[in-house]
Amino acid sequence: MSGAVVVWPCLLLAMVVTASLGNAQEARLRVNVFPSPQNLPLYAAQEKGFFGKRGLAIEIQVTPNSQAQRDGLVKGSFDIAQAGVDNALALVDAAKADVVIVSGGSTGLNELIVRPEIKSYADIRGKAVVVDAPNTAFALILYKMLDLNGIKKGEYGIHPAGACSFRLNAMRLDQTLVAAMMNPPCSSIAKRAGFVSFGMGTDVIGPYLADGHWVLRAWAQANAEALMKYLQAIIEGYRWGSDPANRRELVAIMAKHLKIETDLAAQVVELEVGPNGGLAKDASFDMVGFKNTLKLRAELEGGDPNADPGRYIDLSYHRRALLGM
């Protein structure tokens, strides 16, 4: 598949996947995601009925990019975002939205992927990099990695393309677009096609909280019980998915939801829940990584690098979820 343009069907914004047992008393929750293996606990919980047994019906929406996701949460198009927590920071700091992060998720497993002809950081100078959105999350990791290797802002162009498969497609089609941050399975597909990794973002910038669950604070307060049960199902999904005895079934679930081949699904599952997996146990919150996320945004987008993390988080729902397991 090295010569093919990748457009995963699950990236279509109109696609909605619903998990429901048909009970009229179920609480319906709309969850917005990027199609990625970071959603492993969500997909496992959906397939194994962990939401339904708690009286929840889950509708999964797929976003094309971070800006659409930010806008959608504020407009009430969905209830829960499972994605980069840097987007929540941007909503609080720039959009002045009362958004709160309620759990952790993963390190993101973000790699700097470059075209095969790029042999060094210096080769990126004068060309363009591809990002989801110019001022968010993993784009900031990219800028920092370039800066630390002598390539300064203004010495390269920035091309917004949206979600990871769109970034890869852009690099396939335009040889002037030479680098992008990518996470699995996109990064794995790129490397199979001959693209090259310049390493993990965390190897360069240190611990980083990539994603978690974030919601409007008022919604969380009004739906505290449903949110707590949702997080319980996510925790159960993680525990089931991290059990080696369930590996074959989990690989099939991931292949189904990510629309990828079984061997690729097996690879990304190992990356997420293997010995050095990117997923946080029980969706726990990495405060060290989060402080680094805060520091990076403050450095590149303006703000207080020593801002109180409590301004952005409320882990009480997650604590309640764990206590009730």
mmCIF file of C-alpha atoms in Angstrom:
data_model
loop_
_atom_site.group_PDB
_atom_site.id
_atom_site.type_symbol
_atom_site.label_atom_id
_atom_site.label_comp_id
_atom_site.label_asym_id
_atom_site.label_seq_id
_atom_site.Cartn_x
_atom_site.Cartn_y
_atom_site.Cartn_z
ATOM 1 C CA MET A 1 0.000 0.000 0.000
ATOM 2 C CA SER A 2 3.029 2.253 -0.237
ATOM 3 C CA GLY A 3 1.784 4.053 -3.362
ATOM 4 C CA ALA A 4 -1.806 4.503 -2.268
ATOM 5 C CA VAL A 5 -3.395 7.616 -0.911
ATOM 6 C CA VAL A 6 -4.767 6.867 2.537
ATOM 7 C CA VAL A 7 -8.279 8.069 3.309
ATOM 8 C CA TRP A 8 -9.716 5.970 6.098
ATOM 9 C CA PRO A 9 -13.518 5.705 5.939
ATOM 10 C CA CYS A 10 -13.638 6.372 9.668
ATOM 11 C CA LEU A 11 -12.322 9.884 9.061
ATOM 12 C CA LEU A 12 -15.534 11.043 7.434
ATOM 13 C CA LEU A 13 -17.143 13.604 9.711
ATOM 14 C CA ALA A 14 -20.622 12.388 8.891
ATOM 15 C CA MET A 15 -19.865 8.939 10.207
ATOM 16 C CA VAL A 16 -21.507 8.185 13.547
ATOM 17 C CA VAL A 17 -21.160 4.894 15.417
ATOM 18 C CA THR A 18 -23.760 4.190 18.061
ATOM 19 C CA ALA A 19 -23.657 1.626 20.854
ATOM 20 C CA SER A 20 -27.051 1.075 22.436
ATOM 21 C CA LEU A 21 -29.001 -1.710 24.032
ATOM 22 C CA GLY A 22 -32.289 -0.096 23.096
ATOM 23 C CA ASN A 23 -33.263 0.783 26.641
ATOM 24 C CA ALA A 24 -35.307 3.988 26.684
ATOM 25 C CA GLN A 25 -33.841 4.808 30.104
ATOM 26 C CA GLU A 26 -30.247 4.847 28.861
ATOM 27 C CA ALA A 27 -28.266 8.039 29.190
ATOM 28 C CA ARG A 28 -26.991 8.990 25.742
ATOM 29 C CA LEU A 29 -23.494 10.467 25.550
ATOM 30 C CA ARG A 30 -21.861 11.857 22.410
ATOM 31 C CA VAL A 31 -18.085 11.366 22.295
ATOM 32 C CA ASN A 32 -15.853 13.116 19.759
ATOM 33 C CA VAL A 33 -12.521 11.561 18.760
ATOM 34 C CA PHE A 34 -9.763 11.351 16.205
ATOM 35 C CA PRO A 35 -9.519 7.807 14.782
ATOM 36 C CA SER A 36 -6.499 6.498 16.670
ATOM 37 C CA PRO A 37 -5.435 3.643 18.945
ATOM 38 C CA GLN A 38 -5.520 6.042 21.913
ATOM 39 C CA ASN A 39 -9.245 5.260 21.802
ATOM 40 C CA LEU A 40 -8.550 1.597 22.548
ATOM 41 C CA PRO A 41 -10.374 1.643 25.918
ATOM 42 C CA LEU A 42 -13.362 3.360 24.280
ATOM 43 C CA TYR A 43 -13.577 0.851 21.437
ATOM 44 C CA ALA A 44 -13.127 -2.106 23.802
ATOM 45 C CA ALA A 45 -15.780 -0.784 26.185
ATOM 46 C CA GLN A 46 -18.186 -0.295 23.303
ATOM 47 C CA GLU A 47 -17.674 -3.760 21.830
ATOM 48 C CA LYS A 48 -17.752 -5.578 25.175
ATOM 49 C CA GLY A 49 -20.906 -3.870 26.461
ATOM 50 C CA PHE A 50 -19.242 -2.019 29.347
ATOM 51 C CA PHE A 51 -21.268 1.127 28.610
ATOM 52 C CA GLY A 52 -24.575 -0.663 28.199
ATOM 53 C CA LYS A 53 -24.333 -2.465 31.515
ATOM 54 C CA ARG A 54 -24.018 0.934 33.170
ATOM 55 C CA GLY A 55 -27.082 2.294 31.419
ATOM 56 C CA LEU A 56 -25.158 4.341 28.852
ATOM 57 C CA ALA A 57 -25.580 4.577 25.096
ATOM 58 C CA ILE A 58 -22.511 5.988 23.359
ATOM 59 C CA GLU A 59 -22.442 7.828 20.052
ATOM 60 C CA ILE A 60 -18.933 8.172 18.629
ATOM 61 C CA GLN A 61 -18.304 11.133 16.344
ATOM 62 C CA VAL A 62 -15.109 11.494 14.311
ATOM 63 C CA THR A 63 -13.566 14.930 13.899
ATOM 64 C CA PRO A 64 -11.559 16.033 10.849
ATOM 65 C CA ASN A 65 -9.340 18.419 12.826
ATOM 66 C CA SER A 66 -8.732 20.084 16.186
ATOM 67 C CA GLN A 67 -10.494 23.342 15.369
ATOM 68 C CA ALA A 68 -13.689 21.508 14.470
ATOM 69 C CA GLN A 69 -13.423 19.611 17.727
ATOM 70 C CA ARG A 70 -12.931 22.743 19.804
ATOM 71 C CA ASP A 71 -15.819 24.501 18.102
ATOM 72 C CA GLY A 72 -18.061 21.458 18.419
ATOM 73 C CA LEU A 73 -17.639 21.142 22.168
ATOM 74 C CA VAL A 74 -18.411 24.804 22.780
ATOM 75 C CA LYS A 75 -21.457 24.666 20.488
ATOM 76 C CA GLY A 76 -22.815 21.574 22.226
ATOM 77 C CA SER A 77 -22.456 19.299 19.197
ATOM 78 C CA PHE A 78 -21.154 16.589 21.526
ATOM 79 C CA ASP A 79 -20.609 16.019 25.237
ATOM 80 C CA ILE A 80 -17.120 14.543 25.692
ATOM 81 C CA ALA A 81 -13.897 15.059 23.767
ATOM 82 C CA GLN A 82 -11.351 12.244 23.867
ATOM 83 C CA ALA A 83 -8.308 13.911 22.295
ATOM 84 C CA GLY A 84 -5.317 16.173 22.862
ATOM 85 C CA VAL A 85 -5.659 18.047 26.138
ATOM 86 C CA ASP A 86 -3.776 20.973 24.618
ATOM 87 C CA ASN A 87 -7.029 21.751 22.814
ATOM 88 C CA ALA A 88 -8.717 22.096 26.187
ATOM 89 C CA LEU A 89 -5.974 24.509 27.268
ATOM 90 C CA ALA A 90 -6.550 26.570 24.142
ATOM 91 C CA LEU A 91 -10.284 26.719 24.822
ATOM 92 C CA VAL A 92 -9.692 27.929 28.370
ATOM 93 C CA ASP A 93 -6.894 30.392 27.643
ATOM 94 C CA ALA A 94 -7.777 31.731 24.196
ATOM 95 C CA ALA A 95 -11.503 31.137 23.770
ATOM 96 C CA LYS A 96 -12.302 31.746 27.473
ATOM 97 C CA ALA A 97 -14.503 28.647 27.506
ATOM 98 C CA ASP A 98 -15.155 26.907 30.836
ATOM 99 C CA VAL A 99 -13.677 23.569 29.834
ATOM 100 C CA VAL A 100 -12.245 21.044 32.270
ATOM 101 C CA ILE A 101 -10.057 17.963 31.789
ATOM 102 C CA VAL A 102 -11.456 15.002 33.752
ATOM 103 C CA SER A 103 -8.939 12.221 33.057
ATOM 104 C CA GLY A 104 -5.652 11.338 31.444
ATOM 105 C CA GLY A 105 -5.214 9.175 28.407
ATOM 106 C CA SER A 106 -1.812 8.619 26.818
ATOM 107 C CA THR A 107 1.572 9.979 25.824
ATOM 108 C CA GLY A 108 0.356 10.170 22.235
ATOM 109 C CA LEU A 109 3.293 8.193 20.789
ATOM 110 C CA ASN A 110 3.943 11.118 18.460
ATOM 111 C CA GLU A 111 6.883 10.758 16.066
ATOM 112 C CA LEU A 112 8.443 13.290 13.735
ATOM 113 C CA ILE A 113 8.013 11.651 10.316
ATOM 114 C CA VAL A 114 9.842 13.028 7.284
ATOM 115 C CA ARG A 115 9.990 12.296 3.576
ATOM 116 C CA PRO A 116 12.657 9.751 2.525
ATOM 117 C CA GLU A 117 14.908 12.395 0.953
ATOM 118 C CA ILE A 118 15.140 14.357 4.231
ATOM 119 C CA LYS A 119 18.371 13.208 5.869
ATOM 120 C CA SER A 120 18.762 15.804 8.621
ATOM 121 C CA TYR A 121 16.912 18.603 10.388
ATOM 122 C CA ALA A 122 18.816 21.061 8.210
ATOM 123 C CA ASP A 123 17.112 19.595 5.131
ATOM 124 C CA ILE A 124 13.759 20.863 6.464
ATOM 125 C CA ARG A 125 14.870 24.497 6.318
ATOM 126 C CA GLY A 126 13.178 26.368 3.458
ATOM 127 C CA LYS A 127 10.510 23.717 2.990
ATOM 128 C CA ALA A 128 7.143 23.195 4.724
ATOM 129 C CA VAL A 129 5.835 21.060 7.567
ATOM 130 C CA VAL A 130 2.319 19.652 7.828
ATOM 131 C CA VAL A 131 0.175 20.109 10.933
ATOM 132 C CA ASP A 132 -3.346 19.394 12.125
ATOM 133 C CA ALA A 133 -3.910 23.069 13.005
ATOM 134 C CA PRO A 134 -1.094 25.633 13.313
ATOM 135 C CA ASN A 135 -1.612 26.497 16.983
ATOM 136 C CA THR A 136 -2.411 23.246 18.689
ATOM 137 C CA ALA A 137 -1.082 20.216 20.500
ATOM 138 C CA PHE A 138 1.232 18.155 18.352
ATOM 139 C CA ALA A 139 2.108 21.050 16.028
ATOM 140 C CA LEU A 140 3.690 22.688 19.071
ATOM 141 C CA ILE A 141 5.786 19.573 19.681
ATOM 142 C CA LEU A 142 6.952 19.769 16.077
ATOM 143 C CA TYR A 143 7.957 23.421 16.368
ATOM 144 C CA LYS A 144 9.861 22.705 19.576
ATOM 145 C CA MET A 145 11.709 19.717 18.097
ATOM 146 C CA LEU A 146 12.747 21.830 15.115
ATOM 147 C CA ASP A 147 13.812 24.718 17.335
ATOM 148 C CA LEU A 148 15.955 22.508 19.545
ATOM 149 C CA ASN A 149 17.685 21.258 16.409
ATOM 150 C CA GLY A 150 18.449 24.701 15.032
ATOM 151 C CA ILE A 151 15.462 25.235 12.721
ATOM 152 C CA LYS A 152 13.618 28.361 13.828
ATOM 153 C CA LYS A 153 10.046 29.524 13.226
ATOM 154 C CA GLY A 154 9.976 31.427 9.953
ATOM 155 C CA GLU A 155 12.594 29.173 8.346
ATOM 156 C CA TYR A 156 9.918 26.756 7.170
ATOM 157 C CA GLY A 157 6.346 26.949 5.945
ATOM 158 C CA ILE A 158 3.344 25.553 7.817
ATOM 159 C CA HIS A 159 0.612 23.657 5.978
ATOM 160 C CA PRO A 160 -2.585 22.829 7.973
ATOM 161 C CA ALA A 161 -4.098 19.552 6.787
ATOM 162 C CA GLY A 162 -6.160 18.117 9.658
ATOM 163 C CA ALA A 163 -6.055 14.622 11.109
ATOM 164 C CA CYS A 164 -3.046 12.343 10.743
ATOM 165 C CA SER A 165 -4.112 10.474 7.601
ATOM 166 C CA PHE A 166 -4.692 13.822 5.909
ATOM 167 C CA ARG A 167 -1.196 14.919 6.913
ATOM 168 C CA LEU A 168 0.297 11.753 5.459
ATOM 169 C CA ASN A 169 -1.702 12.151 2.258
ATOM 170 C CA ALA A 170 -0.500 15.726 1.914
ATOM 171 C CA MET A 171 3.135 14.605 2.202
ATOM 172 C CA ARG A 172 2.558 11.861 -0.358
ATOM 173 C CA LEU A 173 1.092 14.268 -2.899
ATOM 174 C CA ASP A 174 3.361 17.298 -2.464
ATOM 175 C CA GLN A 175 7.120 16.855 -2.256
ATOM 176 C CA THR A 176 7.543 20.332 -0.747
ATOM 177 C CA LEU A 177 5.702 19.133 2.379
ATOM 178 C CA VAL A 178 8.462 17.273 4.128
ATOM 179 C CA ALA A 179 7.668 16.648 7.810
ATOM 180 C CA ALA A 180 4.806 16.084 10.243
ATOM 181 C CA MET A 181 4.104 14.741 13.698
ATOM 182 C CA MET A 182 2.300 11.417 13.374
ATOM 183 C CA ASN A 183 0.923 8.853 15.803
ATOM 184 C CA PRO A 184 -0.116 5.219 15.215
ATOM 185 C CA PRO A 185 -1.406 3.772 12.994
ATOM 186 C CA CYS A 186 -0.548 6.675 10.694
ATOM 187 C CA SER A 187 3.118 6.700 11.690
ATOM 188 C CA SER A 188 3.365 2.953 11.114
ATOM 189 C CA ILE A 189 1.761 3.254 7.666
ATOM 190 C CA ALA A 190 4.164 6.068 6.780
ATOM 191 C CA LYS A 191 7.242 4.084 7.803
ATOM 192 C CA ARG A 192 6.031 1.068 5.851
ATOM 193 C CA ALA A 193 5.782 3.352 2.808
ATOM 194 C CA GLY A 194 9.393 4.488 3.152
ATOM 195 C CA PHE A 195 9.005 7.632 5.222
ATOM 196 C CA VAL A 196 11.541 8.081 8.018
ATOM 197 C CA SER A 197 11.213 8.746 11.757
ATOM 198 C CA PHE A 198 13.350 11.392 13.444
ATOM 199 C CA GLY A 199 12.230 10.070 16.823
ATOM 200 C CA MET A 200 9.515 10.381 19.429
ATOM 201 C CA GLY A 201 8.481 13.805 20.641
ATOM 202 C CA THR A 202 8.865 12.692 24.253
ATOM 203 C CA ASP A 203 12.501 11.740 23.557
ATOM 204 C CA VAL A 204 13.165 15.405 22.809
ATOM 205 C CA ILE A 205 10.792 17.440 25.004
ATOM 206 C CA GLY A 206 10.367 15.007 27.889
ATOM 207 C CA PRO A 207 7.165 13.706 29.521
ATOM 208 C CA TYR A 208 4.023 14.939 27.793
ATOM 209 C CA LEU A 209 0.327 14.393 28.467
ATOM 210 C CA ALA A 210 -1.067 14.104 24.960
ATOM 211 C CA ASP A 211 -4.700 13.215 25.374
ATOM 212 C CA GLY A 212 -7.466 12.723 27.880
ATOM 213 C CA HIS A 213 -11.160 13.393 28.332
ATOM 214 C CA TRP A 214 -12.377 16.994 28.507
ATOM 215 C CA VAL A 215 -15.830 18.507 28.773
ATOM 216 C CA LEU A 216 -17.637 21.726 29.529
ATOM 217 C CA ARG A 217 -17.561 22.200 33.295
ATOM 218 C CA ALA A 218 -21.285 23.003 33.457
ATOM 219 C CA TRP A 219 -22.098 19.823 31.532
ATOM 220 C CA ALA A 220 -19.975 17.743 33.916
ATOM 221 C CA GLN A 221 -21.733 19.211 36.936
ATOM 222 C CA ALA A 222 -25.157 18.559 35.433
ATOM 223 C CA ASN A 223 -24.276 15.018 34.327
ATOM 224 C CA ALA A 224 -21.914 13.934 37.094
ATOM 225 C CA GLU A 225 -23.318 10.409 37.459
ATOM 226 C CA ALA A 226 -23.261 9.686 33.734
ATOM 227 C CA LEU A 227 -19.719 11.041 33.420
ATOM 228 C CA MET A 228 -18.548 8.928 36.349
ATOM 229 C CA LYS A 229 -20.087 5.800 34.769
ATOM 230 C CA TYR A 230 -18.552 6.677 31.421
ATOM 231 C CA LEU A 231 -15.099 6.831 32.998
ATOM 232 C CA GLN A 232 -15.741 3.535 34.777
ATOM 233 C CA ALA A 233 -16.468 1.915 31.410
ATOM 234 C CA ILE A 234 -13.295 3.440 29.967
ATOM 235 C CA ILE A 235 -11.270 2.081 32.888
ATOM 236 C CA GLU A 236 -12.828 -1.365 32.425
ATOM 237 C CA GLY A 237 -12.088 -1.118 28.711
ATOM 238 C CA TYR A 238 -8.445 -0.404 29.473
ATOM 239 C CA ARG A 239 -8.203 -3.287 31.936
ATOM 240 C CA TRP A 240 -9.824 -5.723 29.519
ATOM 241 C CA GLY A 241 -7.678 -4.500 26.628
ATOM 242 C CA SER A 242 -4.410 -4.702 28.571
ATOM 243 C CA ASP A 243 -5.023 -8.331 29.543
ATOM 244 C CA PRO A 244 -2.845 -10.483 27.242
ATOM 245 C CA ALA A 245 -5.572 -13.141 27.253
ATOM 246 C CA ASN A 246 -7.777 -10.790 25.234
ATOM 247 C CA ARG A 247 -5.125 -9.732 22.731
ATOM 248 C CA ARG A 248 -6.492 -11.555 19.687
ATOM 249 C CA GLU A 249 -10.009 -10.206 20.190
ATOM 250 C CA LEU A 250 -8.659 -6.721 20.905
ATOM 251 C CA VAL A 251 -6.663 -6.731 17.663
ATOM 252 C CA ALA A 252 -9.844 -7.574 15.761
ATOM 253 C CA ILE A 253 -11.676 -4.710 17.503
ATOM 254 C CA MET A 254 -8.947 -2.239 16.624
ATOM 255 C CA ALA A 255 -8.778 -3.431 13.011
ATOM 256 C CA LYS A 256 -12.540 -2.919 12.757
ATOM 257 C CA HIS A 257 -12.656 0.559 14.256
ATOM 258 C CA LEU A 258 -9.508 1.921 12.609
ATOM 259 C CA LYS A 259 -10.199 0.224 9.264
ATOM 260 C CA ILE A 260 -6.709 -1.270 9.060
ATOM 261 C CA GLU A 261 -5.205 -4.686 8.371
ATOM 262 C CA THR A 262 -4.917 -7.189 11.197
ATOM 263 C CA ASP A 263 -1.108 -7.174 11.263
ATOM 264 C CA LEU A 264 -1.040 -3.390 11.531
ATOM 265 C CA ALA A 265 -3.705 -3.510 14.248
ATOM 266 C CA ALA A 266 -1.558 -5.998 16.182
ATOM 267 C CA GLN A 267 1.396 -3.635 15.947
ATOM 268 C CA VAL A 268 -0.483 -0.590 17.219
ATOM 269 C CA VAL A 269 -2.096 -2.592 20.034
ATOM 270 C CA GLU A 270 1.373 -3.593 21.214
ATOM 271 C CA LEU A 271 2.451 0.046 21.075
ATOM 272 C CA GLU A 272 -0.465 1.071 23.284
ATOM 273 C CA VAL A 273 -0.732 -1.724 25.849
ATOM 274 C CA GLY A 274 2.578 -3.559 25.509
ATOM 275 C CA PRO A 275 5.326 -3.379 28.158
ATOM 276 C CA ASN A 276 6.095 0.267 27.323
ATOM 277 C CA GLY A 277 2.640 1.165 26.100
ATOM 278 C CA GLY A 278 1.533 4.717 25.450
ATOM 279 C CA LEU A 279 -1.802 4.364 27.224
ATOM 280 C CA ALA A 280 -2.078 5.468 30.836
ATOM 281 C CA LYS A 281 -3.235 2.758 33.216
ATOM 282 C CA ASP A 282 -6.929 3.270 34.043
ATOM 283 C CA ALA A 283 -6.905 6.650 32.231
ATOM 284 C CA SER A 284 -4.815 8.056 35.084
ATOM 285 C CA PHE A 285 -3.615 11.650 34.896
ATOM 286 C CA ASP A 286 0.101 12.309 34.409
ATOM 287 C CA MET A 287 0.671 15.565 36.291
ATOM 288 C CA VAL A 288 4.356 15.758 35.345
ATOM 289 C CA GLY A 289 3.492 15.340 31.677
ATOM 290 C CA PHE A 290 0.650 17.836 31.975
ATOM 291 C CA LYS A 291 2.908 20.503 33.458
ATOM 292 C CA ASN A 292 5.176 20.027 30.465
ATOM 293 C CA THR A 293 2.177 20.377 28.153
ATOM 294 C CA LEU A 294 1.278 23.624 29.918
ATOM 295 C CA LYS A 295 4.862 24.873 29.679
ATOM 296 C CA LEU A 296 5.100 24.133 25.959
ATOM 297 C CA ARG A 297 1.865 25.973 25.153
ATOM 298 C CA ALA A 298 2.888 28.942 27.283
ATOM 299 C CA GLU A 299 6.277 29.130 25.563
ATOM 300 C CA LEU A 300 4.960 28.934 22.001
ATOM 301 C CA GLU A 301 1.487 30.477 22.256
ATOM 302 C CA GLY A 302 1.886 32.836 25.199
ATOM 303 C CA GLY A 303 0.791 32.408 28.797
ATOM 304 C CA ASP A 304 2.094 31.561 32.220
ATOM 305 C CA PRO A 305 4.476 28.563 32.199
ATOM 306 C CA ASN A 306 3.830 28.181 35.925
ATOM 307 C CA ALA A 307 0.047 28.330 35.681
ATOM 308 C CA ASP A 308 -1.868 26.384 38.314
ATOM 309 C CA PRO A 309 -2.865 23.031 36.752
ATOM 310 C CA GLY A 310 -6.003 23.119 38.915
ATOM 311 C CA ARG A 311 -7.394 25.805 36.644
ATOM 312 C CA TYR A 312 -7.770 23.236 33.880
ATOM 313 C CA ILE A 313 -8.586 19.956 35.603
ATOM 314 C CA ASP A 314 -11.178 18.311 37.826
ATOM 315 C CA LEU A 315 -10.221 14.726 38.604
ATOM 316 C CA SER A 316 -13.031 14.171 41.119
ATOM 317 C CA TYR A 317 -15.116 12.274 38.552
ATOM 318 C CA HIS A 318 -12.215 9.968 37.797
ATOM 319 C CA ARG A 319 -11.579 9.357 41.502
ATOM 320 C CA ARG A 320 -15.243 8.469 41.987
ATOM 321 C CA ALA A 321 -15.082 6.154 39.016
ATOM 322 C CA LEU A 322 -12.097 4.268 40.457
ATOM 323 C CA LEU A 323 -13.702 3.986 43.887
ATOM 324 C CA GLY A 324 -16.794 2.415 42.332
ATOM 325 C CA MET A 325 -14.945 -0.221 40.307
#
